[in-house]
Short mmCIF file of C-alpha atoms and ligand atoms in Angstrom, two decimals:
data_model
loop_
_atom_site.label_atom_id
_atom_site.label_comp_id
_atom_site.label_asym_id
_atom_site.label_seq_id
_atom_site.Cartn_x
_atom_site.Cartn_y
_atom_site.Cartn_z
CA UNK A 160 -16.97 11.79 11.35
CA UNK A 161 -18.92 9.23 13.36
CA UNK A 162 -17.81 5.66 13.81
CA UNK A 163 -20.00 2.77 12.62
CA UNK A 164 -21.10 1.30 15.96
CA UNK A 165 -20.02 3.43 18.86
CA UNK A 166 -21.31 1.02 21.48
CA UNK A 167 -19.02 -1.80 20.27
CA UNK A 168 -15.29 -1.73 21.10
CA UNK A 169 -13.11 -2.60 18.17
CA UNK A 170 -9.43 -3.27 17.73
CA UNK A 171 -7.92 -3.47 14.23
CA UNK A 172 -5.01 -5.77 13.47
CA UNK A 173 -3.22 -5.76 10.14
CA UNK A 174 -0.98 -8.59 8.90
CA UNK A 175 1.24 -8.14 5.87
CA UNK A 176 2.27 -10.67 3.27
CA UNK A 177 5.39 -11.84 5.11
CA UNK A 178 3.27 -12.56 8.24
CA UNK A 179 1.11 -14.84 6.05
CA UNK A 180 3.86 -16.51 4.05
CA UNK A 181 3.02 -20.15 4.81
CA UNK A 182 0.89 -22.43 7.00
CA UNK A 183 3.12 -21.91 10.03
CA UNK A 184 2.82 -18.16 9.64
CA UNK A 185 -1.01 -18.41 9.45
CA UNK A 186 -0.90 -20.43 12.67
CA UNK A 187 1.11 -17.69 14.43
CA UNK A 188 -1.29 -15.08 13.16
CA UNK A 189 -4.21 -17.09 14.57
CA UNK A 190 -2.34 -17.28 17.92
CA UNK A 191 -1.86 -13.54 17.88
CA UNK A 192 -5.50 -12.90 17.04
CA UNK A 193 -6.56 -15.21 19.87
CA UNK A 194 -4.13 -13.59 22.29
CA UNK A 195 -5.09 -10.00 21.59
CA UNK A 196 -8.80 -10.51 20.99
CA UNK A 197 -11.14 -8.62 23.32
CA UNK A 198 -14.49 -7.20 22.30
CA UNK A 199 -14.49 -7.15 18.50
CA UNK A 200 -11.54 -7.48 16.14
CA UNK A 201 -11.21 -6.38 12.55
CA UNK A 202 -8.29 -8.25 11.00
CA UNK A 203 -6.96 -6.71 7.79
CA UNK A 204 -4.80 -8.98 5.63
CA UNK A 205 -2.48 -8.54 2.70
CA UNK A 206 -1.89 -11.14 0.04
CA UNK A 207 0.03 -14.23 1.17
CA UNK A 208 3.79 -14.08 0.61
CA UNK A 209 4.67 -13.00 -2.91
CA UNK A 210 1.16 -13.48 -4.37
CA UNK A 211 0.81 -9.84 -5.48
CA UNK A 212 4.06 -9.99 -7.39
CA UNK A 213 3.01 -13.34 -8.86
CA UNK A 214 -0.30 -11.88 -10.09
CA UNK A 215 1.54 -8.91 -11.59
CA UNK A 216 3.94 -11.28 -13.37
CA UNK A 217 0.95 -13.16 -14.69
CA UNK A 218 -0.57 -10.01 -16.14
CA UNK A 219 2.74 -8.99 -17.66
CA UNK A 220 3.02 -12.39 -19.31
CA UNK A 221 -0.54 -12.21 -20.64
CA UNK A 222 -0.03 -8.73 -22.10
CA UNK A 223 3.24 -9.85 -23.71
CA UNK A 224 1.39 -12.79 -25.30
CA UNK A 225 3.45 -15.31 -23.28
CA UNK A 226 1.85 -18.51 -21.91
CA UNK A 227 0.17 -18.08 -18.55
CA UNK A 228 -1.11 -21.60 -17.76
CA UNK A 229 1.92 -22.58 -15.70
CA UNK A 230 1.70 -19.42 -13.63
CA UNK A 231 -2.00 -20.04 -12.96
CA UNK A 232 -1.29 -23.66 -12.08
CA UNK A 233 1.32 -22.50 -9.60
CA UNK A 234 -1.34 -20.48 -7.79
CA UNK A 235 -3.56 -23.59 -7.63
CA UNK A 236 -0.71 -25.68 -6.19
CA UNK A 237 0.29 -23.02 -3.62
CA UNK A 238 -3.19 -22.36 -2.35
CA UNK A 239 -4.37 -25.94 -2.41
CA UNK A 240 -1.36 -26.98 -0.40
CA UNK A 241 -1.76 -24.27 2.24
CA UNK A 242 -5.51 -24.92 2.45
CA UNK A 243 -4.90 -28.61 3.03
CA UNK A 244 -2.26 -27.87 5.67
CA UNK A 245 -4.50 -25.44 7.50
CA UNK A 246 -7.93 -26.95 7.04
CA UNK A 247 -7.18 -30.56 6.22
CA UNK A 248 -8.82 -30.19 2.82
CA UNK A 249 -8.06 -28.50 -0.50
CA UNK A 250 -10.26 -26.07 -2.32
CA UNK A 251 -11.13 -22.80 -0.73
CA UNK A 252 -14.66 -21.70 -1.57
CA UNK A 253 -14.79 -19.85 -4.93
CA UNK A 254 -11.16 -20.65 -5.65
CA UNK A 255 -11.75 -22.67 -8.81
CA UNK A 256 -14.19 -20.03 -10.07
CA UNK A 257 -11.58 -17.34 -9.36
CA UNK A 258 -8.92 -19.24 -11.30
CA UNK A 259 -11.41 -19.61 -14.15
CA UNK A 260 -11.98 -15.81 -14.17
CA UNK A 261 -8.23 -15.25 -14.09
CA UNK A 262 -7.69 -17.57 -17.04
CA UNK A 263 -10.39 -15.85 -19.09
CA UNK A 264 -9.02 -12.44 -18.31
CA UNK A 265 -5.50 -13.49 -19.22
CA UNK A 266 -6.77 -14.65 -22.60
CA UNK A 267 -8.43 -11.27 -23.10
CA UNK A 268 -5.28 -9.39 -22.11
CA UNK A 269 -3.15 -11.36 -24.51
CA UNK A 270 -5.59 -10.42 -27.27
CA UNK A 271 -5.70 -6.76 -26.23
CA UNK A 272 -1.95 -6.56 -25.59
CA UNK A 273 -2.53 -3.88 -22.99
CA UNK A 274 -3.61 -3.78 -19.35
CA UNK A 275 -6.76 -1.69 -18.80
CA UNK A 276 -6.88 -0.26 -15.28
CA UNK A 277 -10.07 -2.11 -14.16
CA UNK A 278 -8.59 -5.44 -15.31
CA UNK A 279 -5.42 -4.76 -13.30
CA UNK A 280 -7.36 -3.73 -10.21
CA UNK A 281 -9.64 -6.77 -10.40
CA UNK A 282 -6.84 -9.28 -10.98
CA UNK A 283 -4.23 -8.00 -8.56
CA UNK A 284 -6.75 -8.03 -5.70
CA UNK A 285 -7.24 -11.79 -5.61
CA UNK A 286 -4.32 -12.29 -3.23
CA UNK A 287 -6.05 -10.31 -0.49
CA UNK A 288 -9.36 -12.11 -1.10
CA UNK A 289 -7.72 -15.54 -0.78
CA UNK A 290 -5.86 -14.51 2.43
CA UNK A 291 -9.05 -13.28 4.04
CA UNK A 292 -11.02 -16.38 3.18
CA UNK A 293 -8.25 -18.74 4.26
CA UNK A 294 -7.63 -16.94 7.54
CA UNK A 295 -11.29 -16.63 8.50
CA UNK A 296 -11.87 -20.31 7.77
CA UNK A 297 -8.78 -21.25 9.72
CA UNK A 298 -9.85 -19.14 12.71
CA UNK A 299 -13.22 -20.93 12.65
CA UNK A 300 -11.40 -24.24 12.37
CA UNK A 301 -9.58 -23.30 15.55
CA UNK A 302 -12.83 -22.55 17.32
CA UNK A 303 -13.06 -18.77 16.95
CA UNK A 304 -16.07 -16.98 15.46
CA UNK A 305 -14.79 -15.29 12.32
CA UNK A 306 -16.37 -13.98 9.08
CA UNK A 307 -14.65 -12.89 5.89
CA UNK A 308 -15.39 -9.49 4.40
CA UNK A 309 -14.44 -8.33 0.89
CA UNK A 310 -13.48 -4.69 1.56
CA UNK A 311 -14.82 -3.77 -1.88
CA UNK A 312 -18.29 -4.01 -0.34
CA UNK A 313 -17.41 -1.28 2.13
CA UNK A 314 -14.56 0.97 1.04
CA UNK A 315 -15.72 3.47 -1.55
CA UNK A 316 -13.12 5.63 -3.26
CA UNK A 317 -13.71 9.31 -3.79
CA UNK A 318 -15.47 10.06 -7.05
CA UNK A 319 -13.02 12.84 -8.00
CA UNK A 320 -10.05 10.47 -7.85
CA UNK A 321 -8.49 9.13 -11.02
CA UNK A 322 -10.02 5.71 -11.32
CA UNK A 323 -10.50 5.95 -15.06
CA UNK A 324 -10.16 3.04 -17.44
CA UNK A 325 -6.87 4.10 -18.98
CA UNK A 326 -4.18 1.44 -19.42
CA UNK A 327 -1.86 0.72 -16.50
CA UNK A 328 1.65 1.95 -17.06
CA UNK A 329 4.78 0.79 -15.30
CA UNK A 330 5.01 3.83 -13.07
CA UNK A 331 1.38 3.49 -11.97
CA UNK A 332 1.93 -0.01 -10.62
CA UNK A 333 5.40 0.65 -9.16
CA UNK A 334 4.60 3.50 -6.91
CA UNK A 335 1.34 3.04 -5.11
CA UNK A 336 -1.65 4.97 -6.20
CA UNK A 337 -1.47 8.20 -4.29
CA UNK A 338 -4.30 9.42 -6.50
CA UNK A 339 -6.90 7.12 -4.90
CA UNK A 340 -8.41 8.02 -1.54
CA UNK A 341 -11.19 6.37 0.39
CA UNK A 342 -14.37 8.40 0.95
CA UNK A 343 -14.73 8.00 4.70
CA UNK A 344 -18.36 9.14 4.98
CA UNK A 345 -19.67 6.96 2.15
CA UNK A 346 -17.71 3.97 3.44
CA UNK A 347 -18.98 4.50 7.03
CA UNK A 348 -22.56 4.18 5.74
CA UNK A 349 -21.80 0.94 3.91
CA UNK A 350 -20.02 -0.49 6.93
CA UNK A 351 -22.90 0.35 9.20
CA UNK A 352 -25.43 -1.53 7.09
CA UNK A 353 -23.05 -4.45 6.61
CA UNK A 354 -22.56 -4.79 10.38
CA UNK A 355 -26.31 -4.97 10.80
CA UNK A 356 -26.51 -8.17 8.74
CA UNK A 357 -28.01 -10.82 11.09
CA UNK A 358 -25.80 -13.47 9.46
CA UNK A 359 -22.88 -11.83 11.25
CA UNK A 360 -24.31 -12.14 14.70
CA UNK A 361 -22.00 -14.26 16.74
CA UNK A 362 -18.91 -13.35 14.69
CA UNK A 363 -16.77 -11.09 16.76
CA UNK A 364 -13.80 -11.37 14.42
CA UNK A 365 -14.07 -9.98 10.91
CA UNK A 366 -11.23 -10.83 8.49
CA UNK A 367 -11.13 -8.31 5.70
CA UNK A 368 -8.98 -7.59 2.67
CA UNK A 369 -6.36 -4.86 2.66
CA UNK A 370 -5.38 -3.10 -0.58
CA UNK A 371 -8.71 -3.33 -2.38
CA UNK A 372 -11.66 -0.96 -2.55
CA UNK A 373 -14.32 -0.02 -5.13
CA UNK A 374 -15.66 3.08 -6.82
CA UNK A 375 -19.19 4.29 -6.07
CA UNK A 376 -20.36 2.19 -9.02
CA UNK A 377 -18.65 -0.84 -7.49
CA UNK A 378 -15.80 -1.00 -9.96
CA UNK A 379 -12.71 -2.60 -8.31
CA UNK A 380 -9.85 -0.26 -7.32
CA UNK A 381 -6.55 -0.88 -5.59
CA UNK A 382 -4.90 1.42 -3.10
CA UNK A 383 -1.30 1.17 -4.27
CA UNK A 384 1.52 -1.20 -3.40
CA UNK A 385 1.63 -1.78 0.37
CA UNK A 386 -1.83 -0.19 0.52
CA UNK A 387 -3.09 -2.61 3.19
CA UNK A 388 -1.72 -0.38 5.96
CA UNK A 389 -3.89 2.42 4.61
CA UNK A 390 -6.89 0.03 4.53
CA UNK A 391 -6.26 -0.83 8.20
CA UNK A 392 -6.13 2.87 9.14
CA UNK A 393 -9.35 3.50 7.25
CA UNK A 394 -11.12 0.61 9.01
CA UNK A 395 -9.74 1.91 12.32
CA UNK A 396 -11.31 5.26 11.58
CA UNK A 397 -14.64 3.84 10.41
CA UNK A 398 -14.99 1.66 13.49
CA UNK A 399 -13.71 4.30 15.91
CA UNK A 400 -11.27 1.59 17.02
CA UNK A 401 -9.44 1.71 20.36
CA UNK A 402 -6.19 0.93 18.56
CA UNK A 403 -4.84 -0.19 15.19
CA UNK A 404 -1.91 -2.61 15.27
CA UNK A 405 0.27 -3.22 12.25
CA UNK A 406 1.92 -6.58 12.80
CA UNK A 407 5.11 -6.85 10.80
CA UNK A 408 8.49 -8.52 10.70
CA UNK A 409 10.41 -5.74 12.50
CA UNK A 410 10.08 -4.79 16.18
CA UNK A 411 8.70 -1.31 15.48
CA UNK A 412 10.01 1.92 14.08
CA UNK A 413 13.72 2.12 14.78
CA UNK A 414 15.78 5.22 15.48
CA UNK A 415 18.11 4.27 12.60
CA UNK A 416 18.21 1.63 9.91
CA UNK A 417 19.59 -1.51 11.64
CA UNK A 418 21.30 -2.52 8.37
CA UNK A 419 23.54 0.51 8.74
CA UNK A 420 23.55 1.19 12.47
CA UNK A 421 24.00 -1.86 14.69
CA UNK A 422 23.04 0.05 17.87
CA UNK A 423 19.65 1.03 16.47
CA UNK A 424 16.79 0.60 18.96
CA UNK A 425 12.99 0.72 18.75
CA UNK A 426 11.34 4.06 19.36
CA UNK A 427 8.65 3.57 22.03
CA UNK A 428 6.38 6.49 21.17
CA UNK A 429 6.09 8.93 18.31
CA UNK A 430 3.66 11.70 17.53
CA UNK A 431 1.68 11.47 14.29
CA UNK A 432 3.77 14.31 12.84
CA UNK A 433 7.06 12.60 13.72
CA UNK A 434 5.86 9.30 12.27
CA UNK A 435 4.92 11.01 9.03
CA UNK A 436 8.37 12.53 8.74
CA UNK A 437 10.04 9.18 9.42
CA UNK A 438 7.69 7.33 7.09
CA UNK A 439 8.63 9.69 4.34
CA UNK A 440 12.35 9.43 5.04
CA UNK A 441 12.53 5.77 4.36
CA UNK A 442 11.07 4.13 7.48
CA UNK A 443 9.22 1.88 5.08
CA UNK A 444 7.19 0.11 7.74
CA UNK A 445 4.68 2.87 7.48
CA UNK A 446 2.88 3.96 4.36
CA UNK A 447 2.61 7.79 4.65
CA UNK A 448 -1.16 7.73 4.09
CA UNK A 449 -1.72 5.50 7.11
CA UNK A 450 -1.57 8.38 9.58
CA UNK A 451 -4.31 10.69 8.27
CA UNK A 452 -7.45 8.66 9.03
CA UNK A 453 -6.16 7.81 12.52
CA UNK A 454 -4.94 11.23 13.46
CA UNK A 455 -8.35 12.68 12.85
CA UNK A 456 -9.85 10.60 15.65
CA UNK A 457 -6.69 10.37 17.77
CA UNK A 458 -6.60 6.58 17.40
CA UNK A 459 -3.25 5.13 18.44
CA UNK A 460 -1.30 3.12 15.89
CA UNK A 461 0.98 0.40 17.17
CA UNK A 462 3.67 -1.21 15.07
CA UNK A 463 4.64 -4.58 16.55
CA UNK A 464 6.52 -7.68 15.54
CA UNK A 465 4.76 -10.98 14.86
CA UNK A 466 7.95 -12.69 16.09
CA UNK A 467 7.99 -10.85 19.46
CA UNK A 468 4.32 -10.09 20.00
CA UNK A 469 4.72 -9.27 23.70
CA UNK A 470 7.21 -6.47 23.05
CA UNK A 471 5.44 -3.12 23.03
CA UNK A 472 6.80 -2.02 19.63
CA UNK A 473 6.19 1.61 18.63
CA UNK A 474 3.00 3.45 19.51
CA UNK A 475 2.12 6.48 17.40
CA UNK A 476 -0.34 8.94 18.85
CA UNK A 477 -1.00 12.54 19.66
CA UNK A 478 1.95 12.89 22.04
CA UNK A 479 5.58 12.56 21.20
CA UNK A 480 6.30 10.99 24.58
CA UNK A 481 9.87 12.17 24.89
CA UNK A 482 11.29 15.62 25.25
CA UNK A 483 14.43 14.89 23.31
CA UNK A 484 14.12 16.61 19.97
CA UNK A 485 15.85 14.08 17.75
CA UNK A 486 13.88 10.87 17.49
CA UNK A 487 15.65 9.11 14.75
CA UNK A 488 18.11 9.45 11.92
CA UNK A 489 17.32 8.11 8.51
CA UNK A 490 18.26 8.54 4.87
CA UNK A 491 16.72 8.38 1.45
CA UNK A 492 19.01 6.40 -0.85
CA UNK A 493 19.00 5.70 -4.59
CA UNK A 494 18.39 9.30 -5.46
CA UNK A 495 19.46 11.22 -8.56
CA UNK A 496 20.05 14.95 -8.46
CA UNK A 497 19.06 16.87 -11.61
CA UNK A 498 20.27 20.39 -12.21
CA UNK A 499 18.96 22.58 -14.95
CA UNK A 500 21.03 25.71 -15.31
CA UNK A 501 22.00 28.55 -17.58
CA UNK A 502 21.41 32.27 -18.10
CA UNK A 503 18.25 31.44 -20.05
CA UNK A 504 16.49 30.60 -16.80
CA UNK A 505 16.96 33.86 -14.94
CA UNK A 506 13.89 36.10 -14.82
CA UNK A 507 12.08 33.94 -17.31
CA UNK A 508 8.61 33.44 -15.96
CA UNK A 509 7.38 29.90 -16.31
CA UNK A 510 10.63 27.98 -16.77
CA UNK A 511 10.21 26.11 -13.50
CA UNK A 512 6.63 25.33 -14.46
CA UNK A 513 7.92 23.83 -17.72
CA UNK A 514 10.45 21.73 -15.84
CA UNK A 515 7.95 20.39 -13.33
CA UNK A 516 5.31 19.88 -15.98
CA UNK A 517 7.64 17.74 -18.07
CA UNK A 518 8.52 15.68 -14.95
CA UNK A 519 4.83 15.28 -14.22
CA UNK A 520 4.17 14.12 -17.80
CA UNK A 521 6.95 11.54 -17.39
CA UNK A 522 5.35 10.29 -14.15
CA UNK A 523 8.26 11.46 -11.99
CA UNK A 524 7.84 12.89 -8.51
CA UNK A 525 10.28 15.42 -7.03
CA UNK A 526 11.76 14.41 -3.66
CA UNK A 527 13.46 17.75 -3.06
CA UNK A 528 13.59 21.07 -4.89
CA UNK A 529 16.08 23.94 -4.66
CA UNK A 530 16.47 27.14 -6.62
CA UNK A 531 19.07 29.82 -5.89
CA UNK A 532 17.83 33.43 -5.75
CA UNK A 533 20.00 34.23 -8.79
CA UNK A 534 17.55 31.99 -10.68
CA UNK A 535 20.40 30.53 -12.73
CA UNK A 536 19.78 26.93 -11.64
CA UNK A 537 17.05 24.68 -10.39
CA UNK A 538 17.91 21.37 -8.72
CA UNK A 539 15.48 18.53 -8.23
CA UNK A 540 16.10 15.19 -6.54
CA UNK A 541 14.19 12.19 -7.96
CA UNK A 542 14.30 8.37 -7.69
CA UNK A 543 17.57 7.24 -9.24
CA UNK A 544 15.97 4.65 -11.53
CA UNK A 545 14.01 7.41 -13.27
CA UNK A 546 17.09 9.51 -14.07
CA UNK A 547 17.38 8.55 -17.76
CA UNK A 548 13.70 9.07 -18.38
CA UNK A 549 13.93 12.54 -16.71
CA UNK A 550 17.02 13.47 -18.68
CA UNK A 551 15.47 12.62 -22.05
CA UNK A 552 12.25 14.40 -21.25
CA UNK A 553 13.81 17.62 -19.90
CA UNK A 554 16.39 17.91 -22.71
CA UNK A 555 13.56 17.54 -25.22
CA UNK A 556 11.45 20.17 -23.49
CA UNK A 557 14.32 22.72 -23.43
CA UNK A 558 15.86 21.70 -26.80
CA UNK A 559 15.49 25.14 -28.30
CA UNK A 560 17.14 26.93 -25.37
CA UNK A 561 19.86 24.25 -25.29
CA UNK A 562 20.61 24.70 -28.99
CA UNK A 563 20.93 28.46 -28.42
CA UNK A 564 23.17 27.83 -25.42
CA UNK A 565 20.82 29.70 -23.13
CA UNK A 566 20.43 26.62 -21.01
CA UNK A 567 22.84 23.71 -20.50
CA UNK A 568 21.77 20.12 -21.10
CA UNK A 569 20.39 18.64 -17.85
CA UNK A 570 23.13 17.67 -15.37
CA UNK A 571 22.46 14.37 -13.71
CA UNK A 572 24.31 13.07 -10.62
CA UNK A 573 23.37 9.46 -10.02
CA UNK A 574 23.30 7.37 -6.85
CA UNK A 575 23.10 10.10 -4.25
CA UNK A 576 21.68 9.72 -0.72
N1 LIG M 1135 -0.50 -7.05 -1.45
C1 LIG M 1135 -0.29 -5.67 -1.79
C2 LIG M 1135 1.16 -5.44 -2.12
O1 LIG M 1135 1.95 -6.36 -2.08
C3 LIG M 1135 -0.74 -4.76 -0.71
C4 LIG M 1135 -0.01 -4.89 0.59
O2 LIG M 1135 0.78 -5.79 0.79
O3 LIG M 1135 -0.20 -4.02 1.45
O4 LIG M 1135 1.53 -4.35 -2.46
MG1 LIG M 1136 2.56 -7.11 0.32
#
């Protein structure tokens, strides 16, 4: 996989919503960009503060047929006030037109009473667009040379991924869209031509949107909650960046959760494999998909704090850095353990398939799976808040066996860790 412009040195910096919560936070971000800027910088931003949640609440209200004007007005107030604090004037470019589009779409949603996937993806992505426009304007205001880039012009999702126009269900918005992946080759081509645009000459800082991408036919797609980290990793890959830094509100990846372990310290270096394990086991700083695009080109990923920018944070790369085998201790909480058991399971080919199929239909992912060799029981750990949905679905699937007492009704232990 070749990078877009091998002769240019790039660094990628990603700032999440809490690093862009208000005007003061934008100012610190601009300081950080100025401080770390050498060569060329690609700055990937999330939506400001709680904007994504606000947009989701707006869509929920529209679909429920509730009034949405006040929610839209709140967006106008919030963004006008931050724009006037940062730039000394209200009205970001396109902002009124965007609000007009949002209002129209909300009217449509309240007529349809459902949320088609493309409408969701289009609407929920405005937060990132506004952040990128505000930050690039603000950087220019402070004398830097920045341009805004809508990542939907560059990031193409893979055609075989599920970007269909079905309605958005609760579970699809809750849990990231692990079904959408960026096509790195197609995106590299688009980035290469974009970077050739003469209008860009002179801008050595590009501020782009996390979280949003587009299909080959340019239909908007989102990359799942907290997907901006993945966007940053993808841009790092496409640019062959020297490093990708995720700026966040914690000092790096810790060797234990500081809420539980007061002596927890930051881990200086981790290998990609170790980071993936920790990311999975609740080190929520890192979206698991962030590693793949970087690992392929051995690009280091640094996690650092916007509050203590001079601290080294955690650097994830090819080498583990330490010889000690235990890097960190972590836990997955809010888990329910399901056990399906009974003589009717033993030696019956396909019963585990039925169990997992019914979980799949209910949109539930298995965190852990265990089956004893006697085949009398299968245990599956899932997110605790999905326990009731799982119980109803499994008991319905095995109703016949349960009525014949070949299988017991699903056992559910709530609130495990
Ligand atoms: N703004 C999106 C979200 O809140 C994406 C991100 O923050 O990474 O999920
Ligand atoms: Mg966010």
